[in-house]
PDB file of C-alpha atoms and ligand atoms in Angstrom:
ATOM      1  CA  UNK A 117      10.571  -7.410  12.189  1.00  0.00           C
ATOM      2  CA  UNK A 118       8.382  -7.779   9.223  1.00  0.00           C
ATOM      3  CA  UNK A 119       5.440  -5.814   8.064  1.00  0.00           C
ATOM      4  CA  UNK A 120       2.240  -8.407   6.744  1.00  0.00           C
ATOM      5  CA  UNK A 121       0.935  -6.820   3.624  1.00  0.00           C
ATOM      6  CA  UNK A 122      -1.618  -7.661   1.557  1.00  0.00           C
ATOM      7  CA  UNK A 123      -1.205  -7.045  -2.174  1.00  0.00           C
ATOM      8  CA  UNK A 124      -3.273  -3.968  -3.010  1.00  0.00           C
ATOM      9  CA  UNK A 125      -1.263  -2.392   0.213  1.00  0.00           C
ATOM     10  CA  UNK A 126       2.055  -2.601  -2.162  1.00  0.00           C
ATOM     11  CA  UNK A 127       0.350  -0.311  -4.327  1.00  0.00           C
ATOM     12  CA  UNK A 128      -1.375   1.742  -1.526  1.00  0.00           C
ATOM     13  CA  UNK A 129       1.237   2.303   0.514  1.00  0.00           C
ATOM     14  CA  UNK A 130       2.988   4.226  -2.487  1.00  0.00           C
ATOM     15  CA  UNK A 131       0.617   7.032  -2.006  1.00  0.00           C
ATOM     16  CA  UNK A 132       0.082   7.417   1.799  1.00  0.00           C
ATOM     17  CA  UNK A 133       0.352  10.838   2.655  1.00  0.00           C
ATOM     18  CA  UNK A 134      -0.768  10.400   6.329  1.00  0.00           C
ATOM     19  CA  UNK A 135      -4.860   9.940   6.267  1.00  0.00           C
ATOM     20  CA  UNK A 136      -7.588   7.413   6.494  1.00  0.00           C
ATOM     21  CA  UNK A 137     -10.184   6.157   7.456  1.00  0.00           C
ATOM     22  CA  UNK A 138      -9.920   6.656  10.769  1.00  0.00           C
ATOM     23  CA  UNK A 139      -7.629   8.169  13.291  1.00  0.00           C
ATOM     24  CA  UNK A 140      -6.988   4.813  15.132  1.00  0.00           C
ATOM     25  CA  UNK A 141      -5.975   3.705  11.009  1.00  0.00           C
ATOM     26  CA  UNK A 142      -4.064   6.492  10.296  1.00  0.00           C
ATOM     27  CA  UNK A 143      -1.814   6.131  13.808  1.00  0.00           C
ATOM     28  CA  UNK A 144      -1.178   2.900  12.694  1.00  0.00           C
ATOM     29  CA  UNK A 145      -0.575   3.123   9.204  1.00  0.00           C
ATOM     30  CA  UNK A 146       1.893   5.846  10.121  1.00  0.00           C
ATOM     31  CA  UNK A 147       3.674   3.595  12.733  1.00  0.00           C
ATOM     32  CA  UNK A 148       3.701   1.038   9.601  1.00  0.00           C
ATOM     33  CA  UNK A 149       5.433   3.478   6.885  1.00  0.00           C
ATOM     34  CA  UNK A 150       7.597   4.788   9.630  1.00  0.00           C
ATOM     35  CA  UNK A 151       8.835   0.527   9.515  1.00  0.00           C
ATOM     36  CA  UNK A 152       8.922   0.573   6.054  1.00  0.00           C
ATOM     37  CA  UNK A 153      10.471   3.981   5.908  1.00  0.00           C
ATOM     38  CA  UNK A 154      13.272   2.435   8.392  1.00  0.00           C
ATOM     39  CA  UNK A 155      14.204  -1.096   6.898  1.00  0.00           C
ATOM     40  CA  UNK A 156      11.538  -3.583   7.420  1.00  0.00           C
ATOM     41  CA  UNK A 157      10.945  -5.726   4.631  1.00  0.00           C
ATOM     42  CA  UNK A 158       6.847  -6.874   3.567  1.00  0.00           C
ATOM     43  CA  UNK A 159       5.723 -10.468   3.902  1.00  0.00           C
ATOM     44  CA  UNK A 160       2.897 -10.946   1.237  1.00  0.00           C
ATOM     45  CA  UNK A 161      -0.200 -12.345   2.703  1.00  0.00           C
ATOM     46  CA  UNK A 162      -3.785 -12.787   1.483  1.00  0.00           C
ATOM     47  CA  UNK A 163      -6.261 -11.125   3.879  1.00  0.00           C
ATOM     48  CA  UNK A 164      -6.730  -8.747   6.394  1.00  0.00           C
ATOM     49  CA  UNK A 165      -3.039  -7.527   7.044  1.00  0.00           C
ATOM     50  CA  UNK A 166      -1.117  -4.834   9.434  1.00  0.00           C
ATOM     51  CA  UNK A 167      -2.987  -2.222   8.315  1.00  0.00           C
ATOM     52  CA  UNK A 168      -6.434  -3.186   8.097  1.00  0.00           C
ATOM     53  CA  UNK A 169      -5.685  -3.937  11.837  1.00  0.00           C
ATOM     54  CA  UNK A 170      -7.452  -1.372  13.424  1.00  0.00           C
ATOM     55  CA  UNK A 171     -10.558  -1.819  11.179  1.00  0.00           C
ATOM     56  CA  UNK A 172     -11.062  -5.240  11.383  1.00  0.00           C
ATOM     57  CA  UNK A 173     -13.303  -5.644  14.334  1.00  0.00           C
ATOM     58  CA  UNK A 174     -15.956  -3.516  12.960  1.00  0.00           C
ATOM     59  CA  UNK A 175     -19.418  -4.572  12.320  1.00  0.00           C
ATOM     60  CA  UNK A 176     -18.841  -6.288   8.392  1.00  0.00           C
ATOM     61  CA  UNK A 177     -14.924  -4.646   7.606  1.00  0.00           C
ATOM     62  CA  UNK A 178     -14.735  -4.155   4.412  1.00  0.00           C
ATOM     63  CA  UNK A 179     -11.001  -5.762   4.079  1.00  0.00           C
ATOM     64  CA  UNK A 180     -13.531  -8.751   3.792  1.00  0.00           C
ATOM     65  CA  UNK A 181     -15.086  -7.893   1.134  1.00  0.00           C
ATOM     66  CA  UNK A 182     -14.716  -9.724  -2.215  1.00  0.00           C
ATOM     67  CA  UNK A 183     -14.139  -6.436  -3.867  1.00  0.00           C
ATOM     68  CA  UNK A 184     -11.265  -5.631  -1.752  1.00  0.00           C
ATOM     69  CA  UNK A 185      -9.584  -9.465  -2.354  1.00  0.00           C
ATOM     70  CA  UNK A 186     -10.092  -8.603  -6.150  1.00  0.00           C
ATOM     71  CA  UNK A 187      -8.104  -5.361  -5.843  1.00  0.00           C
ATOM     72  CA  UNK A 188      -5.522  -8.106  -4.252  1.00  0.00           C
ATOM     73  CA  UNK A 189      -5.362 -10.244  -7.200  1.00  0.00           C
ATOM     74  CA  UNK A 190      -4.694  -7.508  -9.555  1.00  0.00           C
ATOM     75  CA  UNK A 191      -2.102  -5.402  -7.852  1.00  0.00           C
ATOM     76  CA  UNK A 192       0.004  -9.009  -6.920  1.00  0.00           C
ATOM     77  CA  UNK A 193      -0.446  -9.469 -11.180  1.00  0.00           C
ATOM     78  CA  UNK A 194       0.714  -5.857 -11.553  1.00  0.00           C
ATOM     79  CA  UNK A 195       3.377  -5.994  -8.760  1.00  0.00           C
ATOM     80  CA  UNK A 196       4.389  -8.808  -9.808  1.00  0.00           C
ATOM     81  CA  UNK A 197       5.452  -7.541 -12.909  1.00  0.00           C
ATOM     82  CA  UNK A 198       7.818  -5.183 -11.644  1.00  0.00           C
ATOM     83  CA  UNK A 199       9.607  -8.540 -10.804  1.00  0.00           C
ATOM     84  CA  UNK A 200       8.802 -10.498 -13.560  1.00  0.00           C
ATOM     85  CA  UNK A 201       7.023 -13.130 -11.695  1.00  0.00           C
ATOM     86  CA  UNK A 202       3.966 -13.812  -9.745  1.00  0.00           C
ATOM     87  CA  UNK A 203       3.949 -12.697  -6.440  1.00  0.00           C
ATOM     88  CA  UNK A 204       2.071 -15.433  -3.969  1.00  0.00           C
ATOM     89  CA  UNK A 205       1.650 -15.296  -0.155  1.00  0.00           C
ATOM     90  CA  UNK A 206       4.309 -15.576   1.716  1.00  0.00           C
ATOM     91  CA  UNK A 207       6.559 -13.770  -0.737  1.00  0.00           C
ATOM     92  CA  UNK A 208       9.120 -10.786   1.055  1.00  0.00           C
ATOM     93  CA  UNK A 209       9.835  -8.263  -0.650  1.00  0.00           C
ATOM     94  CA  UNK A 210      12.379  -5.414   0.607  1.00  0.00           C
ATOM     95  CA  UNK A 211      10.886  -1.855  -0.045  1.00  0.00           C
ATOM     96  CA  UNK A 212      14.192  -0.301  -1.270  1.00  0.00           C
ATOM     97  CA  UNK A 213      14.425   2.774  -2.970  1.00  0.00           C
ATOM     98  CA  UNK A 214      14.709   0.845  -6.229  1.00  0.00           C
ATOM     99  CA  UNK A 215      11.532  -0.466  -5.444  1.00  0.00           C
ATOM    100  CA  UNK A 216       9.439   2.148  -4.833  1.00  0.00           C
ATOM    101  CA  UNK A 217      10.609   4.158  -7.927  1.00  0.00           C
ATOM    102  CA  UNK A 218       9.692   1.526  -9.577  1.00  0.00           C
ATOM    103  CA  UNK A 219       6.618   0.680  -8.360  1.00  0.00           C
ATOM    104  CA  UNK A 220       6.234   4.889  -8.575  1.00  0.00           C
ATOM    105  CA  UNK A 221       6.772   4.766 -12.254  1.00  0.00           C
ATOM    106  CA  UNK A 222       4.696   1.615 -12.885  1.00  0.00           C
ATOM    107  CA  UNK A 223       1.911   3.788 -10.493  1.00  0.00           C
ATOM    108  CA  UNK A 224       2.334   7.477 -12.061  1.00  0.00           C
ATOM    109  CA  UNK A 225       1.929   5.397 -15.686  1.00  0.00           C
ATOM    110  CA  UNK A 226      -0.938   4.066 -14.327  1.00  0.00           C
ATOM    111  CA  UNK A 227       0.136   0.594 -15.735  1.00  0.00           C
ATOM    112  CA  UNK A 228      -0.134  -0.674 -11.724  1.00  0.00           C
ATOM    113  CA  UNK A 229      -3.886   0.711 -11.056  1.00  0.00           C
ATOM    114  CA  UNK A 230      -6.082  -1.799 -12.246  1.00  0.00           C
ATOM    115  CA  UNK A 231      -6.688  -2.628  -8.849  1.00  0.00           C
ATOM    116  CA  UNK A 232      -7.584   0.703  -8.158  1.00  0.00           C
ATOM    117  CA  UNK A 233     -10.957   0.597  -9.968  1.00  0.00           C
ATOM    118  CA  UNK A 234     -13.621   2.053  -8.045  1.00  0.00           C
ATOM    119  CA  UNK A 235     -11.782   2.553  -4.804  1.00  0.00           C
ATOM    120  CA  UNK A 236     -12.574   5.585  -2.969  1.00  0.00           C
ATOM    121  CA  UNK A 237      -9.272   7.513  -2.632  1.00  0.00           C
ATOM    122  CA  UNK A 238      -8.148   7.090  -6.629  1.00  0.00           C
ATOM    123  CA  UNK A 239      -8.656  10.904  -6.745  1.00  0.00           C
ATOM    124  CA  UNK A 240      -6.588  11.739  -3.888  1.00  0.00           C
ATOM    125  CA  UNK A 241      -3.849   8.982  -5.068  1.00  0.00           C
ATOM    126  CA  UNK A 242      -3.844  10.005  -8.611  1.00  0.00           C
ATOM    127  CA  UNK A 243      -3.361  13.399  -7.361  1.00  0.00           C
ATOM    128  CA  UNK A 244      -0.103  11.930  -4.675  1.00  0.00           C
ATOM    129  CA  UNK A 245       1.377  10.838  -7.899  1.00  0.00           C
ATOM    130  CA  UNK A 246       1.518  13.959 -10.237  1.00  0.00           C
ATOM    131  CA  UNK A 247       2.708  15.702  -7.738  1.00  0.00           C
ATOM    132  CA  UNK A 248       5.574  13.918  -8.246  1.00  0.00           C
ATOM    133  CA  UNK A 249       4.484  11.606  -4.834  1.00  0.00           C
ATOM    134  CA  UNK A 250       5.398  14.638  -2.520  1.00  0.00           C
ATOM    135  CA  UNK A 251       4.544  14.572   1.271  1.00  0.00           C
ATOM    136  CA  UNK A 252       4.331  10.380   0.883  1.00  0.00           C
ATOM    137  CA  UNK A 253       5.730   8.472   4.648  1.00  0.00           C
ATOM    138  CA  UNK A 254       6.765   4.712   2.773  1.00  0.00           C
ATOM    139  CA  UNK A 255      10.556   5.410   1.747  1.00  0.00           C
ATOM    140  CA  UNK A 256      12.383   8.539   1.146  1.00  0.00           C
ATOM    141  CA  UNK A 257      10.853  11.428  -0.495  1.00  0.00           C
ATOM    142  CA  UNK A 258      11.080  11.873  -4.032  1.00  0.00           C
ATOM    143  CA  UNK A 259      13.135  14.063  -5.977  1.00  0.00           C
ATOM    144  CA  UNK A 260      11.889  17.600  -4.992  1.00  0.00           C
ATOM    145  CA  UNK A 261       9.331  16.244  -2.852  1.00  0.00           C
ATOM    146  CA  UNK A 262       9.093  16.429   1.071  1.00  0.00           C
ATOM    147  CA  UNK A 263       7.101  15.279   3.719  1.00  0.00           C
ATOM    148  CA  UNK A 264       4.044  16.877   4.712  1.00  0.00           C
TER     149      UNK A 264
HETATM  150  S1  LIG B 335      -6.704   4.337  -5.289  1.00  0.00           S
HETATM  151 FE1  LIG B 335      -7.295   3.065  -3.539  1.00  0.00          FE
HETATM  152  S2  LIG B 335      -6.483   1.018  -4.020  1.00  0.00           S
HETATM  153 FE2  LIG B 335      -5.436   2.491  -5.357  1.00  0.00          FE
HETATM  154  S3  LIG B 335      -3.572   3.035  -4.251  1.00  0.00           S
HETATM  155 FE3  LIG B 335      -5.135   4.559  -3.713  1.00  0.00          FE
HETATM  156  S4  LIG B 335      -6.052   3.814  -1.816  1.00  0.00           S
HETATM  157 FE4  LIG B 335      -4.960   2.094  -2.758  1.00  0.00          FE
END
Protein backbone atom coordinates (compact mmCIF):
# COMPACT_ATOMS: atom_id res chain seq x y z
CA UNK A 1 0.00 0.00 0.00
CA UNK A 2 0.98 3.54 -0.50
CA UNK A 3 0.23 6.61 1.46
CA UNK A 4 -0.85 9.90 -1.13
CA UNK A 5 0.92 12.87 0.28
CA UNK A 6 0.94 16.14 -0.62
CA UNK A 7 4.18 18.10 -0.26
CA UNK A 8 3.78 20.31 2.81
CA UNK A 9 2.57 16.78 4.54
CA UNK A 10 6.45 15.60 4.09
CA UNK A 11 7.27 18.31 6.28
CA UNK A 12 4.14 18.01 8.55
CA UNK A 13 4.16 14.70 9.18
CA UNK A 14 7.73 15.19 10.86
CA UNK A 15 6.09 16.82 13.75
CA UNK A 16 2.78 14.93 14.39
CA UNK A 17 2.50 14.26 17.85
CA UNK A 18 -1.12 12.90 17.68
CA UNK A 19 -3.59 16.17 17.32
CA UNK A 20 -5.60 18.14 14.88
CA UNK A 21 -8.03 19.58 13.76
CA UNK A 22 -10.45 17.36 14.46
CA UNK A 23 -10.95 14.04 16.07
CA UNK A 24 -12.23 12.34 12.83
CA UNK A 25 -8.43 14.03 11.43
CA UNK A 26 -6.52 13.01 14.12
CA UNK A 27 -7.94 9.08 13.92
CA UNK A 28 -6.89 9.19 10.61
CA UNK A 29 -3.75 10.85 10.60
CA UNK A 30 -2.79 8.39 13.31
CA UNK A 31 -3.91 5.34 11.19
CA UNK A 32 -1.59 7.18 8.44
CA UNK A 33 1.77 7.51 10.65
CA UNK A 34 1.01 4.15 12.08
CA UNK A 35 1.58 3.16 7.79
CA UNK A 36 4.37 5.20 7.61
CA UNK A 37 5.65 4.13 10.96
CA UNK A 38 5.30 0.37 9.51
CA UNK A 39 6.81 0.47 5.87
CA UNK A 40 4.61 2.22 3.49
CA UNK A 41 6.31 4.35 1.19
CA UNK A 42 4.57 8.22 0.08
CA UNK A 43 3.38 8.84 -3.46
CA UNK A 44 3.73 12.69 -4.03
CA UNK A 45 0.59 14.22 -5.26
CA UNK A 46 -0.66 17.80 -5.69
CA UNK A 47 -3.96 18.33 -3.81
CA UNK A 48 -6.07 17.21 -1.27
CA UNK A 49 -4.25 13.92 -0.10
CA UNK A 50 -4.79 10.99 2.69
CA UNK A 51 -4.87 13.20 5.27
CA UNK A 52 -6.87 16.04 4.38
CA UNK A 53 -9.41 13.15 3.85
CA UNK A 54 -11.57 13.63 6.56
CA UNK A 55 -11.73 17.45 6.05
CA UNK A 56 -12.42 17.66 2.66
CA UNK A 57 -16.14 17.63 2.50
CA UNK A 58 -16.54 20.61 4.60
CA UNK A 59 -18.21 23.72 3.60
CA UNK A 60 -14.88 25.63 1.62
CA UNK A 61 -11.76 23.04 3.11
CA UNK A 62 -9.09 24.85 3.39
CA UNK A 63 -6.65 22.06 1.67
CA UNK A 64 -8.17 24.18 -1.27
CA UNK A 65 -6.96 27.05 -0.54
CA UNK A 66 -4.21 28.77 -2.59
CA UNK A 67 -2.34 29.39 0.57
CA UNK A 68 -2.20 25.83 1.43
CA UNK A 69 -0.95 24.80 -2.47
CA UNK A 70 1.79 27.53 -1.84
CA UNK A 71 2.98 25.83 1.36
CA UNK A 72 3.11 22.77 -1.34
CA UNK A 73 5.40 24.40 -3.67
CA UNK A 74 7.85 25.36 -1.11
CA UNK A 75 8.22 22.31 1.04
CA UNK A 76 8.53 20.00 -2.55
CA UNK A 77 11.59 22.95 -3.27
CA UNK A 78 12.83 22.33 0.28
CA UNK A 79 12.24 18.51 0.25
CA UNK A 80 13.50 18.30 -2.65
CA UNK A 81 16.68 19.37 -1.61
CA UNK A 82 17.28 16.77 0.76
CA UNK A 83 17.49 14.78 -2.58
CA UNK A 84 19.05 17.06 -4.69
CA UNK A 85 16.31 17.28 -7.15
CA UNK A 86 12.86 18.50 -7.63
CA UNK A 87 10.32 16.51 -6.30
CA UNK A 88 7.04 16.44 -8.82
CA UNK A 89 3.78 14.45 -8.43
CA UNK A 90 3.91 11.19 -8.66
CA UNK A 91 7.34 10.94 -7.07
CA UNK A 92 7.68 7.88 -4.04
CA UNK A 93 9.63 8.40 -1.65
CA UNK A 94 10.38 5.68 1.20
CA UNK A 95 10.22 7.32 4.75
CA UNK A 96 13.31 5.48 6.14
CA UNK A 97 14.99 6.40 9.09
CA UNK A 98 17.61 8.12 6.95
CA UNK A 99 14.97 10.14 5.77
CA UNK A 100 13.38 11.47 8.47
CA UNK A 101 16.67 12.47 10.25
CA UNK A 102 17.24 14.15 7.54
CA UNK A 103 14.35 15.83 6.85
CA UNK A 104 14.56 16.34 11.05
CA UNK A 105 17.78 18.16 10.68
CA UNK A 106 16.81 20.13 7.55
CA UNK A 107 13.36 20.92 9.94
CA UNK A 108 15.10 21.61 13.51
CA UNK A 109 17.58 24.10 11.21
CA UNK A 110 14.67 25.52 10.04
CA UNK A 111 16.21 25.46 6.46
CA UNK A 112 12.79 23.20 5.46
CA UNK A 113 10.07 25.79 6.98
CA UNK A 114 9.50 28.21 4.45
CA UNK A 115 6.39 26.60 3.86
CA UNK A 116 5.52 26.95 7.25
CA UNK A 117 4.88 30.73 7.11
CA UNK A 118 1.84 31.69 8.76
CA UNK A 119 0.43 28.26 9.42
CA UNK A 120 -1.30 27.83 12.58
CA UNK A 121 0.58 25.05 14.44
CA UNK A 122 4.39 26.59 13.73
CA UNK A 123 4.43 27.13 17.54
CA UNK A 124 3.49 23.77 18.51
CA UNK A 125 5.91 22.27 15.61
CA UNK A 126 8.78 24.45 16.40
CA UNK A 127 8.31 23.36 19.86
CA UNK A 128 8.08 19.12 18.48
CA UNK A 129 11.46 19.89 17.15
CA UNK A 130 13.59 21.27 20.11
CA UNK A 131 12.46 18.83 21.98
CA UNK A 132 14.49 16.84 20.10
CA UNK A 133 10.98 15.58 18.03
CA UNK A 134 9.91 13.50 21.18
CA UNK A 135 6.40 11.86 21.38
CA UNK A 136 6.29 12.18 17.18
CA UNK A 137 4.05 8.74 15.48
CA UNK A 138 5.91 8.99 11.59
CA UNK A 139 9.08 6.63 12.12
CA UNK A 140 10.88 5.61 15.16
CA UNK A 141 11.43 7.88 17.97
CA UNK A 142 14.39 9.87 18.19
CA UNK A 143 17.33 9.47 20.19
CA UNK A 144 16.02 9.92 23.82
CA UNK A 145 12.68 10.62 22.67
CA UNK A 146 9.45 8.41 23.11
CA UNK A 147 6.07 8.35 22.18
CA UNK A 148 3.53 10.20 23.92
S1 LIG B 1 4.03 24.57 11.04
FE1 LIG B 1 2.21 23.95 9.89
S2 LIG B 1 2.95 23.56 7.80
FE2 LIG B 1 4.74 23.57 9.16
S3 LIG B 1 5.04 21.43 9.72
FE3 LIG B 1 3.76 22.37 11.32
S4 LIG B 1 1.66 21.93 10.72
FE4 LIG B 1 2.95 21.60 8.92
Amino acid sequence: MTVRLRAHHLLCMLTFIGEGYTPAFSRNYRRIAERLSAGEDIELISGPDDICAPLISETEPHCLRASVEDRDMHAALAVGELFGRKLVPGERIVPDDTFLDDARAAFLAGESRAACAGCEWFGLCTRVAEGGFAGVRVGRPPLGGGRT
